[in-house]
Structures are given as structure tokens and as C-alpha cells.
Coordinates of C-alpha atoms in Angstrom, one line a residue:
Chain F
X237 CA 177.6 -79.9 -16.3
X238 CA 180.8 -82.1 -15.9
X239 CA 183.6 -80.9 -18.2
X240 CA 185.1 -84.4 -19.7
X241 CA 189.5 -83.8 -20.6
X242 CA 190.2 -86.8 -23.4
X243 CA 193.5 -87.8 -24.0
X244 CA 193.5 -89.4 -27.7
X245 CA 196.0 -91.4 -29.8
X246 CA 195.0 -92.0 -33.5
X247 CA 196.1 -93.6 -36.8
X248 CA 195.8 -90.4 -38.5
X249 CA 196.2 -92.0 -42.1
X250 CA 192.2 -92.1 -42.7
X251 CA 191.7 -88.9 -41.3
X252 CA 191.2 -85.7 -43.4
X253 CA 192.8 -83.8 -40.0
X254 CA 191.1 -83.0 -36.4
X255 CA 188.9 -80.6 -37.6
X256 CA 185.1 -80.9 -38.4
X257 CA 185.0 -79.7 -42.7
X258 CA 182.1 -79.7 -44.8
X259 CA 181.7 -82.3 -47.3
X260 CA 181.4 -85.7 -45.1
X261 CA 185.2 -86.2 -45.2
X262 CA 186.3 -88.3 -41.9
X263 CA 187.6 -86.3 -38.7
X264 CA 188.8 -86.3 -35.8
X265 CA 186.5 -84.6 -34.1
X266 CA 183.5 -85.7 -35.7
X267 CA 184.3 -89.3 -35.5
X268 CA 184.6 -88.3 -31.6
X269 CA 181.3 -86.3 -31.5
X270 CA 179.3 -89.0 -33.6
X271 CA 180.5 -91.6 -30.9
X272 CA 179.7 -89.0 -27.9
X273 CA 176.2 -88.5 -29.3
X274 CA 175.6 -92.5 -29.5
X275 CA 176.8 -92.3 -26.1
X276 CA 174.8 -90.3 -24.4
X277 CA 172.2 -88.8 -26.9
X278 CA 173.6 -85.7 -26.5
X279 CA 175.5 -83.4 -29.6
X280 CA 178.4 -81.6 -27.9
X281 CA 181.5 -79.9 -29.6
X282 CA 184.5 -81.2 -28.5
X283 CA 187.7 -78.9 -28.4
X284 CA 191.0 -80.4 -29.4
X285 CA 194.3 -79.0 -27.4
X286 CA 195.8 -78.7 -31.7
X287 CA 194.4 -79.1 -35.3
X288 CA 196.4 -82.0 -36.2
X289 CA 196.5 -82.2 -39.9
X290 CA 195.7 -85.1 -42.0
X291 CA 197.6 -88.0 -41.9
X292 CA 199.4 -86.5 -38.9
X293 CA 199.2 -89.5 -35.4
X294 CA 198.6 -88.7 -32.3
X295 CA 200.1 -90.8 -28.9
X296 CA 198.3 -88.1 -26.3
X297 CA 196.2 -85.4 -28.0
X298 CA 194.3 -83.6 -25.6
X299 CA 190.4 -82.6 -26.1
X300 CA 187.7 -81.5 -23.7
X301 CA 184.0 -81.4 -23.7
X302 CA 180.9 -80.5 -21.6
X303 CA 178.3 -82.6 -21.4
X304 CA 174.9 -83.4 -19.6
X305 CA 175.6 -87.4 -18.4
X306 CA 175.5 -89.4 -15.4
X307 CA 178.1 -91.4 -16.8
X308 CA 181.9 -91.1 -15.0
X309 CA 184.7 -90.7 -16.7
X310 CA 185.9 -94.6 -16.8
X311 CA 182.8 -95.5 -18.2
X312 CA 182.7 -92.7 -20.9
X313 CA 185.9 -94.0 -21.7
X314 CA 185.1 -97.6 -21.9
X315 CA 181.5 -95.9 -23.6
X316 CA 183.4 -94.5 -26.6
X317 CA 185.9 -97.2 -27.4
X318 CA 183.3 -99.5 -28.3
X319 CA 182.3 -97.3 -30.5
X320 CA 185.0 -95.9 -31.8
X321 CA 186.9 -96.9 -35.1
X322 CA 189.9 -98.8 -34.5
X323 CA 192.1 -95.9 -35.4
X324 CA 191.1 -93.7 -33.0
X325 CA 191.0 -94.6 -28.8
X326 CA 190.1 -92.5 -25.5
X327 CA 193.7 -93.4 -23.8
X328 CA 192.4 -91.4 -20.7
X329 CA 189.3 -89.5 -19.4
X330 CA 189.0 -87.7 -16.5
X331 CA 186.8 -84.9 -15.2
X332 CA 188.8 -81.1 -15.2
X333 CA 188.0 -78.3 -13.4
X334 CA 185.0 -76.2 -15.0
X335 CA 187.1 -73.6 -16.8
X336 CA 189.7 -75.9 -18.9
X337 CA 189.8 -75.5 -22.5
X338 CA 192.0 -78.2 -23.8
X339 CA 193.5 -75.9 -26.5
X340 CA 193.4 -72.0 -24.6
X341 CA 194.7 -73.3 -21.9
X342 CA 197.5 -75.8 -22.8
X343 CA 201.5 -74.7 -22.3
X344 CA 203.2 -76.5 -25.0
X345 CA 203.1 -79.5 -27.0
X346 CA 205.6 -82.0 -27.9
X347 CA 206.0 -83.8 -31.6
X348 CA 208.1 -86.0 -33.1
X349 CA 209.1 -86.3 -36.3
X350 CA 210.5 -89.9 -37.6
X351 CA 212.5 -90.2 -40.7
X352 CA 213.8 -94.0 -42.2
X353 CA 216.8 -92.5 -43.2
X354 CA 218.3 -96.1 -46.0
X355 CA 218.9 -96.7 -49.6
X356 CA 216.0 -99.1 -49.4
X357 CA 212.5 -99.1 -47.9
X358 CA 211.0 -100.4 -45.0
X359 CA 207.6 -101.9 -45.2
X360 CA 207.2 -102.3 -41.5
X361 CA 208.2 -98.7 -41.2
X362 CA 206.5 -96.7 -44.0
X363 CA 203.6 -95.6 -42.1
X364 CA 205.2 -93.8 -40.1
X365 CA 207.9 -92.5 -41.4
X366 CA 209.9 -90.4 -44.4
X367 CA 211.9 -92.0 -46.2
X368 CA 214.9 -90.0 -47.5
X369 CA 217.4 -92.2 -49.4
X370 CA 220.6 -89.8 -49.4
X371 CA 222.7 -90.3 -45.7
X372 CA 222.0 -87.3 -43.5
X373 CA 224.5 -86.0 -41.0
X374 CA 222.4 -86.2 -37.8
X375 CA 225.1 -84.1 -36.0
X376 CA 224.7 -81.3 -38.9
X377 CA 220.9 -81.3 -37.7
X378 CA 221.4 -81.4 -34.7
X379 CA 223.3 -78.1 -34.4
X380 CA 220.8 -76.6 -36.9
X381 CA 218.2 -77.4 -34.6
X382 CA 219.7 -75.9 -31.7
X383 CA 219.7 -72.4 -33.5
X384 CA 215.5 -72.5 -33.9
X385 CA 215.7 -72.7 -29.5
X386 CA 213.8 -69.6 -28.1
X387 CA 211.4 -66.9 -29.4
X388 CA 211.8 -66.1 -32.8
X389 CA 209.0 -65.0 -35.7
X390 CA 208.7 -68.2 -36.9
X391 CA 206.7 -66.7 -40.2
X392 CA 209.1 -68.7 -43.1
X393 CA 207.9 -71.6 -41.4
X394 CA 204.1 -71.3 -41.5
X395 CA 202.0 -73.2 -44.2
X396 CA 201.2 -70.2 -47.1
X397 CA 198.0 -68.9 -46.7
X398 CA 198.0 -69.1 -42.8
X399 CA 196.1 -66.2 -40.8
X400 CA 197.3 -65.6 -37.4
X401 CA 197.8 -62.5 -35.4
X402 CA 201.5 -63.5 -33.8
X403 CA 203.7 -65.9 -35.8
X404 CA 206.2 -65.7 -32.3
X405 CA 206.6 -68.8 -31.4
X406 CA 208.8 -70.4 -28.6
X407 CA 210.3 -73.7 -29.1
X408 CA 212.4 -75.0 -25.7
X409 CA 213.6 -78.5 -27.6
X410 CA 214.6 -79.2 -31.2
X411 CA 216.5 -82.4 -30.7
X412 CA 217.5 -84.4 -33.4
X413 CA 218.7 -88.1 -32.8
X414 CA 219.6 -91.0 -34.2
X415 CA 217.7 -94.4 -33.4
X416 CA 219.4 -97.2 -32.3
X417 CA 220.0 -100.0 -34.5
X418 CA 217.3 -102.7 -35.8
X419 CA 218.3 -105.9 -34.9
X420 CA 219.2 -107.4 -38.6
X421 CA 222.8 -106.4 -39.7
X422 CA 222.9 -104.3 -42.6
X423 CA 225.8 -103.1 -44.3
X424 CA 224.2 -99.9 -45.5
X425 CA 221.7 -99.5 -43.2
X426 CA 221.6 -96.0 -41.5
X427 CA 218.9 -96.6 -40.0
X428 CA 215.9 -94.0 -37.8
X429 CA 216.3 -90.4 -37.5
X430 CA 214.2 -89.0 -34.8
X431 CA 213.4 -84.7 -34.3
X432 CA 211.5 -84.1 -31.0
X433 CA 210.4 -80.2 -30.8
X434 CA 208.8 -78.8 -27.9
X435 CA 207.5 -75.3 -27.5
X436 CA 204.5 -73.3 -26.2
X437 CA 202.5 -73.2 -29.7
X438 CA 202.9 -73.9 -33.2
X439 CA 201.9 -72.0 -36.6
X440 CA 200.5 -74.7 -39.4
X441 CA 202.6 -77.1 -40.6
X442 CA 205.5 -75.9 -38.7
X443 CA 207.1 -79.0 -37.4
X444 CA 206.9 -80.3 -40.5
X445 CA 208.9 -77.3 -42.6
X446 CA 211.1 -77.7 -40.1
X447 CA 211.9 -81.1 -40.6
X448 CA 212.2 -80.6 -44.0
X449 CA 214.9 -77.8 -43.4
X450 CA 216.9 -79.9 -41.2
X451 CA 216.4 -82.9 -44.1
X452 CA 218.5 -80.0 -46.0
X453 CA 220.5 -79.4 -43.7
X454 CA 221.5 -82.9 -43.2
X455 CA 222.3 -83.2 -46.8
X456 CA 224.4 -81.1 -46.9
X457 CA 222.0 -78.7 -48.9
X458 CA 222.2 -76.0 -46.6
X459 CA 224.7 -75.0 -43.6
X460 CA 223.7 -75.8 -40.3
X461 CA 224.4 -71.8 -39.4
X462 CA 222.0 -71.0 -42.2
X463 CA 219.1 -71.1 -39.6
X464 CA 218.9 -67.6 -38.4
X465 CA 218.8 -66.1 -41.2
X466 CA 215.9 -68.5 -42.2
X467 CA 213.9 -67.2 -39.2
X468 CA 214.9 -63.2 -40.3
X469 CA 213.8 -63.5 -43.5
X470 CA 209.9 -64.6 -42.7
X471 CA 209.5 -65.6 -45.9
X472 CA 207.8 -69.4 -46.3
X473 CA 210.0 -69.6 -49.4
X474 CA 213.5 -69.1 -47.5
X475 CA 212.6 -72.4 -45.7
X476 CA 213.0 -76.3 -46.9
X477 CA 209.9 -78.3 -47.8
X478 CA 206.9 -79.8 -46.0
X479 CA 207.4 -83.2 -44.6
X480 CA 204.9 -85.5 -45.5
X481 CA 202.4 -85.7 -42.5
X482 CA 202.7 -89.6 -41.9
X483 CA 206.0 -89.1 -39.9
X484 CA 204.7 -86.8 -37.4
X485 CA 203.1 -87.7 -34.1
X486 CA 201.5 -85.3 -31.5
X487 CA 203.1 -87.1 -28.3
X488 CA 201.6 -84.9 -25.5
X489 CA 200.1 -82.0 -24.4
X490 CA 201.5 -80.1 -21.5
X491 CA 199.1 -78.2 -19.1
X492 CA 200.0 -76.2 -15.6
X493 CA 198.8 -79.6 -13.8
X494 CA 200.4 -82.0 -15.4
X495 CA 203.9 -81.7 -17.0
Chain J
X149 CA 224.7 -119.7 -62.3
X150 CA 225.1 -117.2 -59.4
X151 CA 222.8 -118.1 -56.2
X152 CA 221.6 -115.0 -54.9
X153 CA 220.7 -114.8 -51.0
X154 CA 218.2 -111.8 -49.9
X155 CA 217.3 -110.6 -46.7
X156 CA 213.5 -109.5 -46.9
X157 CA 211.4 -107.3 -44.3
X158 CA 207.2 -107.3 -45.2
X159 CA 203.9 -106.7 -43.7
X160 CA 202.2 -109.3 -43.5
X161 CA 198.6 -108.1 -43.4
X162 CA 198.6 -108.0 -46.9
X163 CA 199.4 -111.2 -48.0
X164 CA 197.8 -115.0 -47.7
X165 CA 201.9 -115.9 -46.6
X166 CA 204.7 -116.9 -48.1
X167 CA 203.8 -119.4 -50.3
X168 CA 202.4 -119.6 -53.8
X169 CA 199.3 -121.3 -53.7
X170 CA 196.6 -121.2 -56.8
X171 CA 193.8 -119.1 -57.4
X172 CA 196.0 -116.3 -57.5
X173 CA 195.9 -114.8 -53.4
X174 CA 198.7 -112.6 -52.8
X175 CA 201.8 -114.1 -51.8
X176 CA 205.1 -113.2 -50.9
X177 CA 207.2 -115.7 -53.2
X178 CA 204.7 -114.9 -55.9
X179 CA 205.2 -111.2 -55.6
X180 CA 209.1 -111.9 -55.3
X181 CA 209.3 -114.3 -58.3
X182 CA 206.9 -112.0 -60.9
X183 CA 209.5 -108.9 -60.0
X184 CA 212.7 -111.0 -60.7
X185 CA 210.9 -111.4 -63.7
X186 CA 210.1 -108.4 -64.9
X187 CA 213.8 -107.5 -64.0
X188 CA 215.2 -110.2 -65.6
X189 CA 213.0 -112.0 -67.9
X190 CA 213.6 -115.0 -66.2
X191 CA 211.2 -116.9 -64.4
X192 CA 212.8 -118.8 -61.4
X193 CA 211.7 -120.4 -57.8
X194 CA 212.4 -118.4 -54.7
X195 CA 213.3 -120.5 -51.9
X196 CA 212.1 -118.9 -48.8
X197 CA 214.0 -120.3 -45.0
X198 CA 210.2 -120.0 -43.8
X199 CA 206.8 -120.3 -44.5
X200 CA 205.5 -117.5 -42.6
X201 CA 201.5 -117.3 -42.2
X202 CA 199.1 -115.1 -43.7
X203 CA 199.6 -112.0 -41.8
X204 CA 202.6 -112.7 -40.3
X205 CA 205.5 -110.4 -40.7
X206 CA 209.1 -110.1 -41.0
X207 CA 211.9 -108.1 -40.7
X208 CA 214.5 -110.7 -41.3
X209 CA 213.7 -113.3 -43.6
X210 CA 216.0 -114.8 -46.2
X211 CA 215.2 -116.6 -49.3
X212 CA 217.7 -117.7 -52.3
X213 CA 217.3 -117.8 -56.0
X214 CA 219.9 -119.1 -59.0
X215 CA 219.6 -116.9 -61.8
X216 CA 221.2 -116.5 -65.1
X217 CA 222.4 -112.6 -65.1
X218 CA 225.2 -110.3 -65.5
X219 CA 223.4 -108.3 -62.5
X220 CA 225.4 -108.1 -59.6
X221 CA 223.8 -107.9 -55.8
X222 CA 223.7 -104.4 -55.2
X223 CA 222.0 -103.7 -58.5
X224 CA 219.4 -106.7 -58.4
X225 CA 218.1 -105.2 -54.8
X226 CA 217.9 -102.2 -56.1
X227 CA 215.9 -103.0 -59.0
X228 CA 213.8 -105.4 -56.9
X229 CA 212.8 -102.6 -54.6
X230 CA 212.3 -100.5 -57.3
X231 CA 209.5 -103.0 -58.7
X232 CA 208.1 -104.6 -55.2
X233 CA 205.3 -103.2 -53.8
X234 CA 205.8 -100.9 -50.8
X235 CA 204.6 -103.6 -48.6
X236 CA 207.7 -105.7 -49.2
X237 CA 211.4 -104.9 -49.5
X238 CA 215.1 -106.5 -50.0
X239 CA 216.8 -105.6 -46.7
X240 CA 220.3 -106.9 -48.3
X241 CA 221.2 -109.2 -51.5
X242 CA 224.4 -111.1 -51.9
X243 CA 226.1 -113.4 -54.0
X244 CA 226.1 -116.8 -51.7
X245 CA 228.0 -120.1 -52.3
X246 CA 226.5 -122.5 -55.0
X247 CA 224.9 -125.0 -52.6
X248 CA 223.2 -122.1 -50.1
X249 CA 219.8 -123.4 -49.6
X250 CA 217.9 -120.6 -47.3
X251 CA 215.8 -123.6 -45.9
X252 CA 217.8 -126.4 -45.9
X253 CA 220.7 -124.4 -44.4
X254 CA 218.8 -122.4 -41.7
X255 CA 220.7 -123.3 -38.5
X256 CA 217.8 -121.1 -36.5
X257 CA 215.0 -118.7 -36.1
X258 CA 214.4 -115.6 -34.2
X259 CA 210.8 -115.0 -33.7
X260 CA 209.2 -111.8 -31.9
X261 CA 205.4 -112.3 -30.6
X262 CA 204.1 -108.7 -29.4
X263 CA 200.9 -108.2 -27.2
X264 CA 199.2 -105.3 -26.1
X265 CA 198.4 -105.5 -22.8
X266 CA 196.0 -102.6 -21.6
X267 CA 192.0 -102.2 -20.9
X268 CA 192.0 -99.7 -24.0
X269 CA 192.8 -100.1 -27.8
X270 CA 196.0 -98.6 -29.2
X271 CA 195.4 -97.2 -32.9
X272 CA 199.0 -97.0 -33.7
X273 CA 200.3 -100.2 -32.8
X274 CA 196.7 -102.9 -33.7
X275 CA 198.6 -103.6 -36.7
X276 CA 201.3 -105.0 -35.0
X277 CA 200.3 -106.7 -31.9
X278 CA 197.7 -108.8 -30.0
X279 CA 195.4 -106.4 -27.9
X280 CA 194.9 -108.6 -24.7
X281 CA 192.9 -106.6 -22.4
X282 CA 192.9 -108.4 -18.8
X283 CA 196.3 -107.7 -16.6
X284 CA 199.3 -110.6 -17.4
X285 CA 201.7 -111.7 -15.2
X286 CA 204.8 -111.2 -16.9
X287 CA 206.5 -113.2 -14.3
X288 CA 204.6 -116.3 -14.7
X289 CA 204.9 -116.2 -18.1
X290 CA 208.4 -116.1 -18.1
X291 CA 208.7 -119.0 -15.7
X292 CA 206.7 -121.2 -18.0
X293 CA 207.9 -119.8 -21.2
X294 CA 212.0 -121.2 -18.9
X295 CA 210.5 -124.7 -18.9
X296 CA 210.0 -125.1 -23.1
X297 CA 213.6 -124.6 -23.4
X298 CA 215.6 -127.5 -24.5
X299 CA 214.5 -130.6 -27.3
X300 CA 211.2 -131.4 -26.4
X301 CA 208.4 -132.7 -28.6
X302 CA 206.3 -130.1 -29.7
X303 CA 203.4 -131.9 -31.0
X304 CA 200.9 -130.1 -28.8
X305 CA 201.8 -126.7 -30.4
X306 CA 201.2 -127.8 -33.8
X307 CA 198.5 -126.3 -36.0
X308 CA 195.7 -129.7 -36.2
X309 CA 196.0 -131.4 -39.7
X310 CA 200.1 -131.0 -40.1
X311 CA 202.5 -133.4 -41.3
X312 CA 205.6 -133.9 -40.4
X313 CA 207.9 -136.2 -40.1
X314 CA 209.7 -135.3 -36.5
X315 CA 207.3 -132.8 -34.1
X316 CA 210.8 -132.5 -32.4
X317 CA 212.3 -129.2 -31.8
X318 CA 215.2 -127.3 -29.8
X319 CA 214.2 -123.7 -28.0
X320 CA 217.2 -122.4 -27.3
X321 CA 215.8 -119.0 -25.7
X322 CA 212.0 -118.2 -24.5
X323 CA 212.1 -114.8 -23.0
X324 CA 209.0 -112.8 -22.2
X325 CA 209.5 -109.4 -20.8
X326 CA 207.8 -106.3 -20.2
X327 CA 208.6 -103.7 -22.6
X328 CA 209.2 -99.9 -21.5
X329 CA 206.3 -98.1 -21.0
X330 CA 205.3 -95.5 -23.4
X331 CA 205.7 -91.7 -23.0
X332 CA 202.2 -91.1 -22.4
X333 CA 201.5 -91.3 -18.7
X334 CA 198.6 -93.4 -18.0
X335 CA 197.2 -94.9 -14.6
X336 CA 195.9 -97.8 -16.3
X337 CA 198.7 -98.7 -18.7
X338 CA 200.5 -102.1 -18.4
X339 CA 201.8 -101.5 -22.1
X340 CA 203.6 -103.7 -24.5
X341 CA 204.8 -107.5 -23.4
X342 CA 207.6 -109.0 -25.9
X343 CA 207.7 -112.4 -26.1
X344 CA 211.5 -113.9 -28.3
X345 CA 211.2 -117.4 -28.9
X346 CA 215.0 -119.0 -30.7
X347 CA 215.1 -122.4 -31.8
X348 CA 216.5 -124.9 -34.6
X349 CA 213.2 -125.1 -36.6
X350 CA 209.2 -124.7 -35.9
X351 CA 206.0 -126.5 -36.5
X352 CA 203.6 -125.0 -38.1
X353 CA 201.7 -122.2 -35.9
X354 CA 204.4 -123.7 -32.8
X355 CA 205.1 -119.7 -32.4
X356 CA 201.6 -118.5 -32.4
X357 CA 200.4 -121.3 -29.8
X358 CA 203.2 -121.0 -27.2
X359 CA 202.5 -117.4 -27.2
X360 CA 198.4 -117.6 -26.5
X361 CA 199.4 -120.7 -24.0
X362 CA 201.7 -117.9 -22.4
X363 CA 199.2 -115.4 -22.1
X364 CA 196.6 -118.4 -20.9
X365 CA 199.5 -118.4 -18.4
X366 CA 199.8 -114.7 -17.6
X367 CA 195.9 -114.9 -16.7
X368 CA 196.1 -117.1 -14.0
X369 CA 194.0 -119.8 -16.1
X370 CA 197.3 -122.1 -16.0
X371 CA 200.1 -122.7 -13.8
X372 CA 203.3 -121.8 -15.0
X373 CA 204.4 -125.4 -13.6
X374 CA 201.6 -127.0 -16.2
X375 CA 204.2 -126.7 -19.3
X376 CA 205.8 -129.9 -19.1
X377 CA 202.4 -131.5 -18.7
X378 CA 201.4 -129.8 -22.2
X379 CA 204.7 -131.2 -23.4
X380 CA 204.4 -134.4 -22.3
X381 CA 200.3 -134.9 -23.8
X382 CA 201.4 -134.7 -27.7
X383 CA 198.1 -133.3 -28.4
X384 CA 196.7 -129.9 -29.6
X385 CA 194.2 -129.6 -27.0
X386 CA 196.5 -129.5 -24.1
X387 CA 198.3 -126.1 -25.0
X388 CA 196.3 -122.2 -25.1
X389 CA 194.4 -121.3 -28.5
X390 CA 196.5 -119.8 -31.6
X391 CA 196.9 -116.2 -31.0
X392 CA 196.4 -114.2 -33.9
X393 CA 199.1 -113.4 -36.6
X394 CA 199.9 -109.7 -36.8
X395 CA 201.9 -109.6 -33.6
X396 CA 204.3 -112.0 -34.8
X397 CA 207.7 -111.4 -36.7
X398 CA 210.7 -113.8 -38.5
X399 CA 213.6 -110.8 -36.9
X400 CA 216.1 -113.0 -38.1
X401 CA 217.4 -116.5 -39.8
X402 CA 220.5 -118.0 -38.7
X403 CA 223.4 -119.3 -40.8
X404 CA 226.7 -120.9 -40.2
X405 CA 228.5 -118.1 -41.2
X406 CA 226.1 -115.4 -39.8
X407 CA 225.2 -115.3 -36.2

């Protein structure tokens, strides 16, 4: 039975998150089996590479499935974006080995987190972003950021409530930088903040706490050296706020084959 | 009185364009002229240096108003953006001279067409671009986009049933280029085509049918040497079909004293 690897991008503003919930509400992963079953006839679970939250976007999510089909992988592909809604689109399908497991077996994931960092808003930008009105020193979070690199017990910046044997996590890229420019001169414009983290796994809403510490940080709420003793205290209250989900995109998903 | 210029960035999809038209369809002076308003009590005409489409958008339009108040610039944008709905914002107000029309005085117009050019959907940029799925060639379109360049009459890229007085016009750039792929490796990506059109003034939907003449262009189904030949028949048959509104952008309007 071929074993299908999807890679997904998705609005994730209509979604109530990747996961299947009781209730009807719209996900992820049962808009993708509904489509599968129309498909093929066939009701298959499909296993996301990471439970994006909702309202959290996705450029390459990863998911795999098994299925009974005759159908190749272009013409799945082709198969499931008719189908699909218009926020959510197979980017790629190919056929993996018989083993893979989108989420057991992937390395590391990279997100990024975009902040419209202006005294005024930005309708073109909003659904993307997080708007924070106060000027940020990107070079303050930027330091910060470098403190969270390595293993640490990332426990102060899990969601409360979480329930996971390990809350080690390795991050190997907490870059913060600054966008260039739009094109219309504005005398007060700051402009895009951009926070790209990279590690092997992430506890939930971790990339998002983070932001919001490094939002502190930036002004000038909190010291940039203030990190480590963030991480020691494993305490969800030591850290900054959540980041509202719109601003943060799952951009890939690392496994051994394909870096 | 003091004559107020603003610099204004919206979403288009939203609104039936800039105009106010009766029966009470959303538009973008409307929405404008009820906030100044409520801000000010006053009611007073908004003079926009475009009329841009239902569903087009822009990041860099400019209107002016005369208005009897005590506000100065600063505080009028930030009570405008306080009031405007998040689908439109004041990018920059300032006090301008007496006789600053934002129409009359436009020297130019900086237009940005985007297209999607890729055998799959893209969820997170459909609002914002023209999903063409067969392969362009960027080249060809470039070398028939070089031959619009110059005073020509435009009368075959005129929306049918327009009125004018001149269908002349001056394109001082045409640029189509390939924009840089995304981070997402894919083996069937050709990604994002930019097309930047700059010129002294344009006819209604001129933009919007240079752009699907272009892509008629980047399919093979016209020569790139064919342009002049459109040109030269003064007749909206001749050029490529309107392509749609939400991959077009006003970046910018062009003053004397603002390059």
C-alpha cells in the first residue's frame, strides 16, 4: 500500500488548528481526509509532521498517509486540489519509503514569526502579521535570541496545561531581523520584524511565547541577558506573552533526506 | 482652510473601489469621508489621485481634503486610523500647499500586477495575485511589455464603454520579471512574476489589460513583436482579456516635489 508524503501550505485563519476535534469545527486534517475520501473512496488518517494551531499558516507542512489507490502521486495531487478549499493546497506529493511517519520521523522544523512593527496599521499586512505600535530594538532581540541557541528545558515556554514527557528542546536558529523597506517613504515607518527559529521539536505554543519575550525584550521591558534565567526558572509565568497565531508560518519540515 | 494630503494603503477585496457610488456599496472615499466625520463633524469631499477598481489594492495612494480644524497632521492620522476599518489605513498625513489637488497634480503612477505562475494553488498569496497555471515566458513578456514604452494611444487597453477625452498616455517603465523563488523547494515551481507598469496617467482597466495581454504573451498565443500592431488598431478587441483585480496595486503617486 503506497505510503503518500504531502507537503501543505494553508491560510490557517479558518482553521480551528491541524488536528481532527469533535464538534464539526474546520481542520486541517479533516478538510485533507474529506478530500482524500472523495478521491479515492477510501477513509485514511493522515499524520501531520506538527499540530499547527489555529490560525497559525503553513508554506511546507509535511503529512503522510497510506492508502489503497492506483492513482500516482501527481495525479493525487492534482486529485486533491480540485477539491480542496482555496485555503489549503498539496504544494508537493510524492511516494516515501514504507516506514516514514511525517511527524516521528522529522529532524526539525523551521517557523517564522512576522511582526509589522509602525505607529499605524497595515491593511495589506494584517493577516499576517502582529502589530506592535512601540519601536523595538531588533539588535536587543537579536542578542536575546541568541541566548535560547542549544538544549535547554524549554518548560516557561510551553502553553499551561501541556503534557509531555521531555520539555528539552533544541533550537539551532533564533534569528531576529529586520525587513527591508516597503517601497512608499514614510517618515515613521519602522517597518517588518522577522524571527526565524529552527530546532529539532517544539513544546505548544513555543514559538509564539518566544516571540512575545523577544517583543519584551525589544521594548525595552526586559534585558536581553534576562533569557537564561527565563529558561531556569521553567515556570510559563517567568516568560512574555503568546503571540497571536496569525504571524506565524510553519516554513518547512526537515527530514534525513531532504534538508 | 488647511488642505490635508494622505497617503493611504487598503485591501481592496472589500470594497466596490474608490468611488462613492449610490445604493450604499462600500467604498473607499465613502469610508474615508464618514470617519473625517465622525472626527471632526465636518462633512467634506475626499479627492482621491485614482480611481482604483473594486478589488484593487494599494499601498500608496494619496488623496486630499480642505478641512476646517485646529487638528494638526499627526493627530488627524492618528485619529483616522483609530476610526477606519482595519481594511484601510493612513500611511502618512501632511499639511500640503493650498492649491494641492491629489488628481490634478499627480505627475505619475506606480502600478504593481502580480501573477502566480504554478500548476498548483497557493493559499497564502490567492488574495493577492492572479493564479495562471500554464508555464510563461518571462522573457517574451518583457520584450513586448519594452515595446509599450513611450506616448502611444492606448485606446485598445481601455475598459469598452469609457470616455475620455485623450486615450493618449506615456509608459515610462514596463518591467516584467521573475520574482525569487520561495523557500519551499519544489520541482514544479515557476513562482511569482512581477509585472511594474509607470506612466503619466491610465485609462480605465489600461493596467489590468496590458497585464492579461502580457501573459497572452508569455503563453506563446501572441508574439511579443504583435504590441505595436495592438497599439496601432485603437480597439479593445485587439489586446488580451482584463485580468482580474486582486493582483494589482497603486505602490505609489508621484508629485513634483516627491519622487
Amino acid at each position: 500500500m503506497p505510503n503518500f508524503r504531502l507537503t501543505l501550505e494553508y491560510d490557517g485563519a479558518g482553521f480551528a488548528g491541524w488536528q481532527v476535534q469533535a464538534g464539526g469545527v474546520r481542520s486541517l486534517q479533516g478538510e485533507l481526509e474529506a478530500a482524500i475520501e472523495r478521491v479515492t473512496g477510501v477513509r485514511t488518517r493522515v499524520h501531520g509532521a506538527g499540530r499547527t494551531d489555529a490560525g497559525v499558516h503553513a508554506e511546507g507542512q509535511v503529512a503522510n498517509l497510506t492508502l489503497e489507490t492506483t492513482l500516482a502521486a501527481p495525479a493525487l495531487q492534482r486529485a486533491l486540489n480540485a477539491l480542496l478549499p482555496p485555503d489549503l493546497a498539496v504544494v508537493k506529493a510524492e511516494i516515501a519509503p514504507d516506514a516514514f511517519h511525517a511527524r516521528y520521523h522529522a529532524l526539525g522544523k523551521l517557523y517564522r514569526y512576522r511582526i509589522w512593527n509602525a505607529a499605524r496599521p497595515s491593511p495589506l499586512r494584517a493577516a499576517r502579521v502582529w502589530w506592535v505600535k512601540p519601536a523595538l530594538d531588533v539588535a536587543a532581540m537579536a542578542s536575546a535570541g541568541a541566548l535560547l541557541l542549544g538544549t535547554h528545558d524549554f518548560a516557561s515556554f510551553q502553553a499551561v496545561g501541556s503534557d509531555v514527557a521531555s520539555t528539552l528542546r533544541t533550537l539551532t536558529r533564533c534569528d531576529v531581523l529586520a525587513v527591508p523597506e516597503p517601497q512608499v517613504p514614510e517618515p515613521n515607518a519602522r517597518g517588518e520584524i522577522e524571527i526565524r527559529v529552527e530546532g529539532s521539536g517544539f513544546l505548544r505554543h513555543m514559538v509564539r511565547i518566544l516571540a512575545g519575550t523577544l517583543v519584551q525584550v525589544g521594548m525595552g521591558r526586559r534585558e536581553p541577558g534576562s533569557l537564561p534565567a527565563v529558561l531556569a526558572a521553567r515556570d510559563r509565568r517567568a516568560a512574555g506573552p503568546t503571540a497571536p497565531p496569525q504571524g506565524l508560518t510553519l516554513v518547512r519540515v526537515a527530514y534525513s533526506d531532504s534538508a
